[in-house]
C-alpha cells in the first residue's frame, strides 16, 4: 500500500495534521475495494483529492474516471447525462446517447455536490448502486454497469433528509464509508506551509519573485477563519503575487485583502456552539419575520385559490371577484410574473437552468472579499426585503445556495428562481 508521504507528493497535497492524514489514509485503505465513499467537508478543503486517490490506487485505474458536478447540471437533463437517452426520448433527443454510467463501466464516478441531485435521479442512482442496473431515459431495456461511486457534499445531509430533499436509503448506501476533510481553520499549522507552496507556484507561473510573509502576517493568517478554506488561500496568494509590488507581506497588507472584521459573526463563531441556522442581529431577525410573513401570505393565497377552485367561480359575488383580482394580480413593479407562480405552486417550481448560476465550484473564484453592507435606509416593501434577505443569506453562506436556501427555509429551486428574478447572479 502506498505510504502517506508518497501519496501527498504524487497529488501535491500539503499538510501534516492528523485529521488530514486520517482522511488520506482512509482513502488509500478503501481504494482496492468497491465500497461507496462519501466525502464530507466545507467548500475548498480539498475534497476532490479523495476520489482521485481512490480511483488511481484501485484496480480500476486504467478505466474511466468521470467527475459529475451534480449541482451544475439542470434538473431537466441530469437523468439523461447520467444514464443516457434513447433517440426521441424528448424534444431535441435526435440520437441515442450514452450516459456516464455506461461510459464509466469498469471505472469510477465522482458525484460532486451529491446533495443537489433531484429526487427522481436519486431513485435511479439507488437502483444502479444496489443492482448495477439502469435504463436510458425513454427506454425500457435494462442495462448493466459496474461503476464505483465516490460522492462528496458540503451540505448537512441529515438536514436534507429531514426536509425530504434527500432519500435516507440512498444516503446510507452512499455513506458506507465516510471521509471527513477538515476545514483549514482546524489545521492552522498548515496555513503557512500552504502559503509557501502557492507562493512558489505562482511566482513561477507569473515569473515574479516569491511573496514572503513576516511573523505578523503568519500570525494574522493563522487567526483568519478562512471560510473558503484552501481555495480561498490559494486565490489570495495568486492575487497578491500579481498585484503587490513589495514582496514582503505584513499583516496590514493582508488585512486589505482579507479584513478580519468583514467576517460575518456566524463564521467567526463557527465551532463555538452557535447554530448556523440563526441570524444574529436584530435587523436579520426583522427580515426573517418579514420573510416568514410573506410565506404565510403565500400559503394563504394558495389555500384561497384552492377553495375558490373547489367552489367554482360562478358562486362568487362581484365584491369577492374584485378582491380576488386584486390579490392574485401581480404588482406592476414586479419584473417577473413568476412570483404569482410561486404563490400557486409553493416551492414546486420548474427548474430554471441552475447551470447558468451554479456552474462554478466555488464563490471564491469570483468573490474576493466578503463585506458586511453598510446599513442603508430601510425599504418597507416586502419584495425589497425579500431580495435583501436573500442577498444576506447568500453572503452569509459565501454564495453556497444550498445553505442559503436552508437558512431561508425555501427550496433550492425556489432560491435559484428568486436569484434570477432579482438579478443576483453576479
Ligand atoms: N492540502 C492541500 N494541499 C494543496 N492544495 C490543496 C489542498 N487542499 C485543497 N487544495 C487546493 O485547493 C483547491 C480547492 O480544492 P477542491 O478539492 O476543489 O475543494 P472542494 O472540492 O473541497 O471544494 C484546489 O485548487 C486544490 O488543489
Ligand atoms: Mg469541489
Short mmCIF file of C-alpha atoms and ligand atoms in Angstrom, two decimals:
data_model
loop_
_atom_site.label_atom_id
_atom_site.label_comp_id
_atom_site.label_asym_id
_atom_site.label_seq_id
_atom_site.Cartn_x
_atom_site.Cartn_y
_atom_site.Cartn_z
CA UNK A 1 0.00 0.00 0.00
CA UNK A 2 1.31 3.43 -0.93
CA UNK A 3 2.59 5.33 2.08
CA UNK A 4 1.16 8.66 3.07
CA UNK A 5 4.10 10.82 2.10
CA UNK A 6 4.29 9.41 -1.41
CA UNK A 7 0.55 9.99 -1.82
CA UNK A 8 0.96 13.61 -0.75
CA UNK A 9 3.87 14.12 -3.13
CA UNK A 10 2.08 12.47 -6.02
CA UNK A 11 -1.04 14.60 -5.65
CA UNK A 12 0.61 17.81 -4.44
CA UNK A 13 -1.16 17.68 -1.10
CA UNK A 14 0.29 19.91 1.58
CA UNK A 15 -0.36 19.45 5.29
CA UNK A 16 0.51 17.35 8.28
CA UNK A 17 -2.47 17.45 10.56
CA UNK A 18 -3.77 14.17 11.97
CA UNK A 19 -7.30 14.80 10.64
CA UNK A 20 -5.95 15.33 7.12
CA UNK A 21 -3.64 12.32 7.38
CA UNK A 22 -6.51 10.18 8.60
CA UNK A 23 -8.66 11.19 5.64
CA UNK A 24 -5.91 10.38 3.15
CA UNK A 25 -5.10 7.08 4.86
CA UNK A 26 -8.73 6.06 4.76
CA UNK A 27 -8.88 6.85 1.04
CA UNK A 28 -5.87 4.63 0.37
CA UNK A 29 -7.28 1.88 2.55
CA UNK A 30 -10.65 1.66 0.81
CA UNK A 31 -9.27 2.09 -2.70
CA UNK A 32 -8.86 -1.64 -3.54
CA UNK A 33 -12.49 -2.34 -2.60
CA UNK A 34 -15.66 -1.32 -4.44
CA UNK A 35 -17.19 0.28 -1.35
CA UNK A 36 -19.07 3.57 -1.87
CA UNK A 37 -17.45 6.53 -0.16
CA UNK A 38 -19.00 9.81 0.92
CA UNK A 39 -16.57 12.72 1.33
CA UNK A 40 -17.78 15.44 3.67
CA UNK A 41 -16.27 18.86 4.16
CA UNK A 42 -16.70 22.56 3.58
CA UNK A 43 -16.12 24.09 0.19
CA UNK A 44 -12.45 24.42 -0.73
CA UNK A 45 -10.99 21.88 1.71
CA UNK A 46 -9.64 19.57 -0.99
CA UNK A 47 -12.43 17.01 -1.22
CA UNK A 48 -11.57 16.32 -4.82
CA UNK A 49 -8.26 14.67 -3.91
CA UNK A 50 -10.11 11.78 -2.28
CA UNK A 51 -11.91 10.30 -5.32
CA UNK A 52 -8.76 10.83 -7.39
CA UNK A 53 -6.70 8.85 -4.91
CA UNK A 54 -9.35 6.16 -4.57
CA UNK A 55 -9.55 5.70 -8.33
CA UNK A 56 -5.83 5.87 -9.06
CA UNK A 57 -4.92 3.47 -6.26
CA UNK A 58 -7.55 0.92 -7.29
CA UNK A 59 -7.73 -1.86 -9.86
CA UNK A 60 -9.95 0.45 -11.87
CA UNK A 61 -7.16 2.93 -12.55
CA UNK A 62 -6.93 2.18 -16.27
CA UNK A 63 -10.68 2.55 -16.72
CA UNK A 64 -12.54 5.87 -16.97
CA UNK A 65 -12.76 8.32 -14.08
CA UNK A 66 -15.64 10.75 -14.51
CA UNK A 67 -16.42 13.80 -12.38
CA UNK A 68 -20.04 14.91 -12.30
CA UNK A 69 -20.92 18.20 -10.62
CA UNK A 70 -24.49 17.39 -9.65
CA UNK A 71 -25.26 20.98 -8.66
CA UNK A 72 -24.32 22.36 -12.05
CA UNK A 73 -26.48 20.18 -14.30
CA UNK A 74 -30.04 21.36 -14.91
CA UNK A 75 -32.68 19.18 -13.33
CA UNK A 76 -34.25 18.52 -16.71
CA UNK A 77 -31.16 16.92 -18.25
CA UNK A 78 -29.39 15.23 -15.37
CA UNK A 79 -31.01 11.81 -15.84
CA UNK A 80 -30.02 11.81 -19.45
CA UNK A 81 -26.47 12.93 -18.62
CA UNK A 82 -26.03 10.18 -16.07
CA UNK A 83 -27.95 7.33 -17.69
CA UNK A 84 -28.18 8.31 -21.36
CA UNK A 85 -31.28 8.55 -23.51
CA UNK A 86 -32.96 6.91 -26.48
CA UNK A 87 -33.48 8.74 -29.73
CA UNK A 88 -36.77 10.62 -29.49
CA UNK A 89 -36.99 10.33 -25.68
CA UNK A 90 -37.63 14.08 -25.53
CA UNK A 91 -37.59 17.09 -27.83
CA UNK A 92 -34.05 17.52 -29.07
CA UNK A 93 -33.02 13.90 -28.48
CA UNK A 94 -32.08 13.40 -32.12
CA UNK A 95 -29.91 10.37 -31.48
CA UNK A 96 -29.26 7.78 -28.81
CA UNK A 97 -26.73 8.93 -26.24
CA UNK A 98 -24.69 7.04 -23.70
CA UNK A 99 -24.73 8.33 -20.14
CA UNK A 100 -21.82 8.50 -17.70
CA UNK A 101 -22.82 5.25 -16.03
CA UNK A 102 -22.45 3.43 -19.32
CA UNK A 103 -19.26 5.21 -20.37
CA UNK A 104 -17.60 4.69 -16.96
CA UNK A 105 -18.29 0.93 -16.91
CA UNK A 106 -15.39 -0.64 -15.02
CA UNK A 107 -14.25 2.72 -13.68
CA UNK A 108 -15.18 5.32 -11.07
CA UNK A 109 -17.70 8.15 -11.00
CA UNK A 110 -17.20 11.07 -8.63
CA UNK A 111 -20.57 12.66 -7.82
CA UNK A 112 -19.65 16.10 -6.50
CA UNK A 113 -22.32 18.07 -4.60
CA UNK A 114 -24.42 14.93 -4.46
CA UNK A 115 -26.89 16.65 -2.08
CA UNK A 116 -28.12 18.65 -5.08
CA UNK A 117 -29.43 15.64 -7.00
CA UNK A 118 -33.14 15.86 -7.78
CA UNK A 119 -35.27 13.21 -6.11
CA UNK A 120 -36.17 11.41 -9.32
CA UNK A 121 -32.46 10.99 -10.10
CA UNK A 122 -31.84 9.71 -6.60
CA UNK A 123 -34.23 6.83 -7.33
CA UNK A 124 -32.28 5.85 -10.44
CA UNK A 125 -28.99 6.21 -8.61
CA UNK A 126 -30.11 3.98 -5.76
CA UNK A 127 -31.10 1.31 -8.23
CA UNK A 128 -27.79 1.34 -10.07
CA UNK A 129 -25.91 1.25 -6.76
CA UNK A 130 -27.88 -1.70 -5.50
CA UNK A 131 -28.12 -3.83 -8.59
CA UNK A 132 -25.82 -2.31 -11.18
CA UNK A 133 -28.94 -1.88 -13.33
CA UNK A 134 -30.17 1.21 -15.10
CA UNK A 135 -32.30 2.25 -18.05
CA UNK A 136 -31.70 5.01 -20.54
CA UNK A 137 -34.27 7.80 -20.44
CA UNK A 138 -37.07 6.79 -22.78
CA UNK A 139 -36.05 3.14 -22.84
CA UNK A 140 -37.47 0.11 -21.09
CA UNK A 141 -34.41 -2.02 -21.68
CA UNK A 142 -32.39 -2.78 -18.55
CA UNK A 143 -28.63 -2.33 -18.90
CA UNK A 144 -25.85 -3.39 -16.56
CA UNK A 145 -22.83 -1.43 -15.46
CA UNK A 146 -20.05 -1.82 -12.92
CA UNK A 147 -19.17 1.57 -11.53
CA UNK A 148 -17.56 2.58 -8.25
CA UNK A 149 -19.11 5.67 -6.70
CA UNK A 150 -17.40 8.31 -4.64
CA UNK A 151 -19.70 11.17 -3.68
CA UNK A 152 -18.97 14.49 -1.98
CA UNK A 153 -21.07 17.08 -0.26
CA UNK A 154 -20.71 20.25 1.75
CA UNK A 155 -24.33 20.27 2.85
CA UNK A 156 -25.64 18.78 6.01
CA UNK A 157 -27.17 15.62 4.58
CA UNK A 158 -29.18 14.89 7.71
CA UNK A 159 -30.98 18.23 7.31
CA UNK A 160 -31.57 17.42 3.66
CA UNK A 161 -33.06 14.07 4.67
CA UNK A 162 -35.27 15.68 7.31
CA UNK A 163 -36.51 18.20 4.76
CA UNK A 164 -37.34 15.43 2.32
CA UNK A 165 -34.76 16.62 -0.21
CA UNK A 166 -32.56 13.57 0.06
CA UNK A 167 -33.52 9.91 0.32
CA UNK A 168 -32.39 8.28 3.50
CA UNK A 169 -31.84 4.88 1.88
CA UNK A 170 -29.58 6.45 -0.74
CA UNK A 171 -27.66 8.35 1.93
CA UNK A 172 -26.84 5.12 3.77
CA UNK A 173 -25.95 3.40 0.54
CA UNK A 174 -23.52 6.17 -0.47
CA UNK A 175 -22.14 6.56 3.01
CA UNK A 176 -20.80 3.03 3.51
CA UNK A 177 -17.53 4.74 4.36
CA UNK A 178 -17.40 8.41 5.27
CA UNK A 179 -14.28 10.50 4.90
CA UNK A 180 -14.22 13.90 6.61
CA UNK A 181 -11.97 16.59 5.27
CA UNK A 182 -11.04 19.12 7.96
CA UNK A 183 -11.54 22.85 7.49
CA UNK A 184 -8.38 24.93 7.11
CA UNK A 185 -9.07 26.82 10.35
CA UNK A 186 -8.88 23.49 12.15
CA UNK A 187 -5.31 22.98 10.98
CA UNK A 188 -3.72 26.34 11.45
CA UNK A 189 -0.20 24.92 11.32
CA UNK A 190 -0.74 24.01 7.66
CA UNK A 191 -1.62 27.55 6.65
CA UNK A 192 1.92 28.84 6.32
CA UNK A 193 3.05 25.67 4.57
CA UNK A 194 0.26 26.07 2.03
CA UNK A 195 1.01 29.77 1.60
CA UNK A 196 4.65 28.98 0.80
CA UNK A 197 3.71 26.30 -1.70
CA UNK A 198 1.26 28.57 -3.50
CA UNK A 199 3.75 31.49 -3.36
CA UNK A 200 6.36 29.33 -5.12
CA UNK A 201 3.86 28.01 -7.68
CA UNK A 202 2.50 31.42 -8.60
CA UNK A 203 5.93 33.10 -8.58
CA UNK A 204 6.93 30.59 -11.22
CA UNK A 205 3.70 30.92 -13.17
CA UNK A 206 3.84 34.71 -13.34
CA UNK A 207 7.64 34.99 -13.40
CA UNK A 208 7.68 37.16 -10.31
CA UNK A 209 9.76 36.92 -7.14
CA UNK A 210 8.13 34.89 -4.39
CA UNK A 211 5.98 36.50 -1.70
CA UNK A 212 7.41 36.29 1.81
CA UNK A 213 5.34 36.61 4.99
CA UNK A 214 6.70 38.31 8.12
CA UNK A 215 5.83 36.96 11.58
CA UNK A 216 2.89 39.31 11.99
CA UNK A 217 1.46 38.18 8.70
CA UNK A 218 1.82 34.50 9.59
CA UNK A 219 0.03 35.17 12.84
CA UNK A 220 -2.71 37.07 11.02
CA UNK A 221 -3.30 34.24 8.56
CA UNK A 222 -3.36 31.64 11.31
CA UNK A 223 -6.13 33.55 13.05
CA UNK A 224 -8.15 34.21 9.96
CA UNK A 225 -11.12 31.81 9.76
CA UNK A 226 -10.84 31.07 6.01
CA UNK A 227 -14.48 30.38 5.22
CA UNK A 228 -13.39 29.41 1.69
CA UNK A 229 -10.61 27.18 3.03
CA UNK A 230 -7.61 26.23 0.89
CA UNK A 231 -9.24 27.52 -2.28
CA UNK A 232 -9.56 30.97 -0.73
CA UNK A 233 -5.94 30.91 0.44
CA UNK A 234 -4.77 29.85 -3.00
CA UNK A 235 -6.73 32.63 -4.69
CA UNK A 236 -5.38 35.14 -2.18
CA UNK A 237 -1.78 34.17 -2.92
CA UNK A 238 -2.37 34.30 -6.65
CA UNK A 239 -3.92 37.72 -6.45
CA UNK A 240 -1.18 39.14 -4.22
CA UNK A 241 1.55 37.62 -6.36
CA UNK A 242 0.28 39.55 -9.34
CA UNK A 243 -0.74 42.80 -7.65
CA UNK A 244 1.79 43.51 -4.89
CA UNK A 245 4.98 45.41 -5.73
CA UNK A 246 6.61 44.76 -2.37
CA UNK A 247 7.27 41.03 -1.98
CA UNK A 248 7.48 41.25 1.83
CA UNK A 249 3.96 40.89 3.16
CA UNK A 250 2.91 42.12 6.59
CA UNK A 251 -0.37 41.77 8.48
CA UNK A 252 -1.62 45.21 7.43
CA UNK A 253 -1.23 44.30 3.77
CA UNK A 254 -3.10 41.03 4.31
CA UNK A 255 -5.90 42.86 6.08
CA UNK A 256 -6.51 44.84 2.90
CA UNK A 257 -7.30 41.59 1.13
CA UNK A 258 -8.95 39.61 3.90
CA UNK A 259 -10.12 42.02 6.61
CA UNK A 260 -10.91 40.27 9.88
CA UNK A 261 -13.89 42.43 10.72
CA UNK A 262 -15.55 41.69 7.40
CA UNK A 263 -16.24 38.18 8.56
CA UNK A 264 -19.86 37.62 9.36
CA UNK A 265 -20.29 36.83 13.04
CA UNK A 266 -21.61 33.35 12.39
CA UNK A 267 -18.46 32.44 10.53
CA UNK A 268 -16.13 33.62 13.26
CA UNK A 269 -18.14 31.88 15.89
CA UNK A 270 -18.46 28.70 13.96
CA UNK A 271 -17.49 25.71 16.02
CA UNK A 272 -18.24 27.59 19.22
CA UNK A 273 -21.72 26.19 19.59
CA UNK A 274 -23.55 28.86 17.63
CA UNK A 275 -26.21 27.41 15.41
CA UNK A 276 -25.66 28.36 11.81
CA UNK A 277 -29.41 28.41 11.40
CA UNK A 278 -29.73 31.61 13.35
CA UNK A 279 -29.42 35.17 12.26
CA UNK A 280 -27.50 37.28 14.68
CA UNK A 281 -28.63 40.87 14.55
CA UNK A 282 -31.98 42.42 15.23
CA UNK A 283 -32.13 43.55 11.65
CA UNK A 284 -31.68 39.98 10.47
CA UNK A 285 -34.43 38.84 12.75
CA UNK A 286 -36.72 41.52 11.33
CA UNK A 287 -36.01 40.34 7.82
CA UNK A 288 -36.66 36.78 8.81
CA UNK A 289 -40.00 37.73 10.34
CA UNK A 290 -40.98 39.66 7.23
CA UNK A 291 -39.94 36.78 5.08
CA UNK A 292 -41.93 34.32 7.15
CA UNK A 293 -44.93 36.64 6.93
CA UNK A 294 -44.63 36.67 3.22
CA UNK A 295 -44.51 32.90 3.15
CA UNK A 296 -47.60 32.73 5.32
CA UNK A 297 -49.30 35.14 2.96
CA UNK A 298 -48.37 32.95 0.02
CA UNK A 299 -49.76 29.91 1.77
CA UNK A 300 -52.98 31.76 2.47
CA UNK A 301 -53.19 32.79 -1.15
CA UNK A 302 -52.77 29.29 -2.43
CA UNK A 303 -55.26 28.00 0.10
CA UNK A 304 -57.77 30.62 -1.01
CA UNK A 305 -57.19 29.83 -4.64
CA UNK A 306 -57.79 26.13 -3.91
CA UNK A 307 -61.02 26.98 -2.09
CA UNK A 308 -62.17 29.15 -4.97
CA UNK A 309 -61.39 26.42 -7.46
CA UNK A 310 -63.37 23.89 -5.45
CA UNK A 311 -66.30 26.22 -5.01
CA UNK A 312 -66.41 27.30 -8.63
CA UNK A 313 -66.16 30.83 -9.92
CA UNK A 314 -69.86 31.11 -10.63
CA UNK A 315 -70.80 31.24 -6.97
CA UNK A 316 -68.77 34.37 -6.25
CA UNK A 317 -70.22 37.79 -5.57
CA UNK A 318 -68.80 40.71 -7.59
CA UNK A 319 -67.17 42.02 -4.43
CA UNK A 320 -65.40 38.69 -3.91
CA UNK A 321 -64.33 38.63 -7.57
CA UNK A 322 -62.75 42.06 -7.40
CA UNK A 323 -60.96 41.14 -4.18
CA UNK A 324 -59.57 38.01 -5.84
CA UNK A 325 -58.46 40.00 -8.86
CA UNK A 326 -56.63 42.46 -6.67
CA UNK A 327 -54.88 39.80 -4.58
CA UNK A 328 -53.92 37.49 -7.41
CA UNK A 329 -52.80 40.01 -9.99
CA UNK A 330 -49.05 40.58 -9.97
CA UNK A 331 -47.98 44.03 -8.87
CA UNK A 332 -46.95 46.22 -11.80
CA UNK A 333 -43.43 46.86 -10.46
CA UNK A 334 -42.78 43.15 -10.27
CA UNK A 335 -40.44 42.42 -13.19
CA UNK A 336 -41.26 38.74 -13.14
CA UNK A 337 -44.77 37.35 -13.04
CA UNK A 338 -43.08 34.23 -11.69
CA UNK A 339 -43.92 35.32 -8.17
CA UNK A 340 -47.52 34.53 -8.98
CA UNK A 341 -46.42 31.07 -9.93
CA UNK A 342 -44.71 30.90 -6.59
CA UNK A 343 -47.99 31.60 -4.85
CA UNK A 344 -49.72 28.92 -6.79
CA UNK A 345 -47.10 26.24 -6.70
CA UNK A 346 -45.43 26.86 -3.40
CA UNK A 347 -41.93 25.51 -3.61
CA UNK A 348 -42.55 23.23 -6.53
CA UNK A 349 -41.33 25.40 -9.31
CA UNK A 350 -39.82 24.24 -12.56
CA UNK A 351 -36.03 24.19 -12.90
CA UNK A 352 -34.64 27.38 -14.36
CA UNK A 353 -31.34 26.11 -15.65
CA UNK A 354 -29.30 26.18 -12.49
CA UNK A 355 -26.32 25.53 -14.76
CA UNK A 356 -26.19 29.21 -15.53
CA UNK A 357 -26.00 30.26 -11.95
CA UNK A 358 -24.30 27.39 -10.26
CA UNK A 359 -21.58 26.46 -12.68
CA UNK A 360 -18.62 27.47 -10.54
CA UNK A 361 -17.09 25.21 -7.99
CA UNK A 362 -16.76 27.97 -5.50
CA UNK A 363 -17.84 31.52 -4.95
CA UNK A 364 -14.25 32.35 -4.12
CA UNK A 365 -13.23 32.20 -7.70
CA UNK A 366 -15.27 35.33 -8.27
CA UNK A 367 -15.82 36.90 -4.91
CA UNK A 368 -12.66 38.24 -3.36
CA UNK A 369 -13.79 39.91 -0.18
CA UNK A 370 -16.85 39.35 1.87
CA UNK A 371 -18.03 42.57 3.36
CA UNK A 372 -20.95 43.47 5.53
CA UNK A 373 -23.05 46.02 3.77
CA UNK A 374 -23.37 49.36 5.49
CA UNK A 375 -26.82 49.97 6.93
CA UNK A 376 -28.94 51.72 4.34
CA UNK A 377 -32.30 53.41 4.78
CA UNK A 378 -34.69 50.53 5.12
CA UNK A 379 -37.18 49.85 2.43
CA UNK A 380 -40.52 48.67 3.62
CA UNK A 381 -41.59 46.85 0.52
CA UNK A 382 -41.79 43.12 1.05
CA UNK A 383 -40.11 42.48 -2.23
CA UNK A 384 -37.09 44.60 -1.38
CA UNK A 385 -36.88 42.90 1.94
CA UNK A 386 -37.05 39.51 0.36
CA UNK A 387 -34.31 40.49 -2.05
CA UNK A 388 -32.17 41.86 0.74
CA UNK A 389 -32.74 38.79 2.87
CA UNK A 390 -31.66 36.56 0.01
CA UNK A 391 -28.55 38.68 -0.59
CA UNK A 392 -27.67 38.48 3.08
CA UNK A 393 -28.24 34.76 3.30
CA UNK A 394 -26.06 34.25 0.20
CA UNK A 395 -23.36 36.47 1.66
CA UNK A 396 -23.52 34.72 4.98
CA UNK A 397 -23.06 31.36 3.29
CA UNK A 398 -20.45 32.67 0.85
CA UNK A 399 -22.69 32.08 -2.13
CA UNK A 400 -23.49 28.48 -1.20
CA UNK A 401 -27.04 28.33 -2.40
CA UNK A 402 -27.93 25.08 -0.72
CA UNK A 403 -27.09 26.52 2.70
CA UNK A 404 -28.69 29.87 1.93
CA UNK A 405 -31.88 28.06 0.89
CA UNK A 406 -31.81 26.06 4.13
CA UNK A 407 -31.45 29.22 6.14
CA UNK A 408 -34.25 30.94 4.26
CA UNK A 409 -36.49 27.93 4.64
CA UNK A 410 -37.16 27.68 0.90
CA UNK A 411 -36.24 25.02 -1.62
CA UNK A 412 -33.10 25.40 -3.66
CA UNK A 413 -35.10 25.60 -6.86
CA UNK A 414 -37.13 28.47 -5.45
CA UNK A 415 -33.91 30.19 -4.45
CA UNK A 416 -32.47 29.73 -7.96
CA UNK A 417 -35.58 31.29 -9.39
CA UNK A 418 -35.51 34.20 -6.96
CA UNK A 419 -31.84 34.80 -7.72
CA UNK A 420 -32.78 35.13 -11.37
CA UNK A 421 -35.80 37.24 -10.62
CA UNK A 422 -33.77 39.71 -8.63
CA UNK A 423 -30.74 39.57 -10.92
CA UNK A 424 -28.47 38.32 -8.17
CA UNK A 425 -26.42 36.08 -10.38
CA UNK A 426 -23.18 38.05 -10.03
N1 LIG B 1 -4.00 20.13 1.32
C1 LIG B 1 -3.92 20.76 0.14
N2 LIG B 1 -2.72 20.95 -0.44
C2 LIG B 1 -2.62 21.61 -1.63
N3 LIG B 1 -3.65 22.11 -2.29
C3 LIG B 1 -4.87 21.95 -1.76
C4 LIG B 1 -5.07 21.27 -0.52
N4 LIG B 1 -6.39 21.26 -0.25
C5 LIG B 1 -7.00 21.90 -1.27
N5 LIG B 1 -6.10 22.31 -2.17
C6 LIG B 1 -6.37 23.09 -3.39
O1 LIG B 1 -7.48 23.92 -3.09
C7 LIG B 1 -8.37 23.99 -4.19
C8 LIG B 1 -9.75 23.52 -3.78
O2 LIG B 1 -9.76 22.12 -3.59
P1 LIG B 1 -11.02 21.22 -4.01
O3 LIG B 1 -10.65 19.79 -3.88
O4 LIG B 1 -11.55 21.67 -5.34
O5 LIG B 1 -12.03 21.64 -2.86
P2 LIG B 1 -13.51 21.13 -2.57
O6 LIG B 1 -13.83 20.13 -3.65
O7 LIG B 1 -13.47 20.56 -1.22
O8 LIG B 1 -14.36 22.36 -2.66
C9 LIG B 1 -7.75 23.16 -5.29
O9 LIG B 1 -7.01 24.01 -6.12
C10 LIG B 1 -6.85 22.21 -4.54
O10 LIG B 1 -5.79 21.80 -5.34
MG1 LIG B 2 -15.17 20.56 -5.27
#
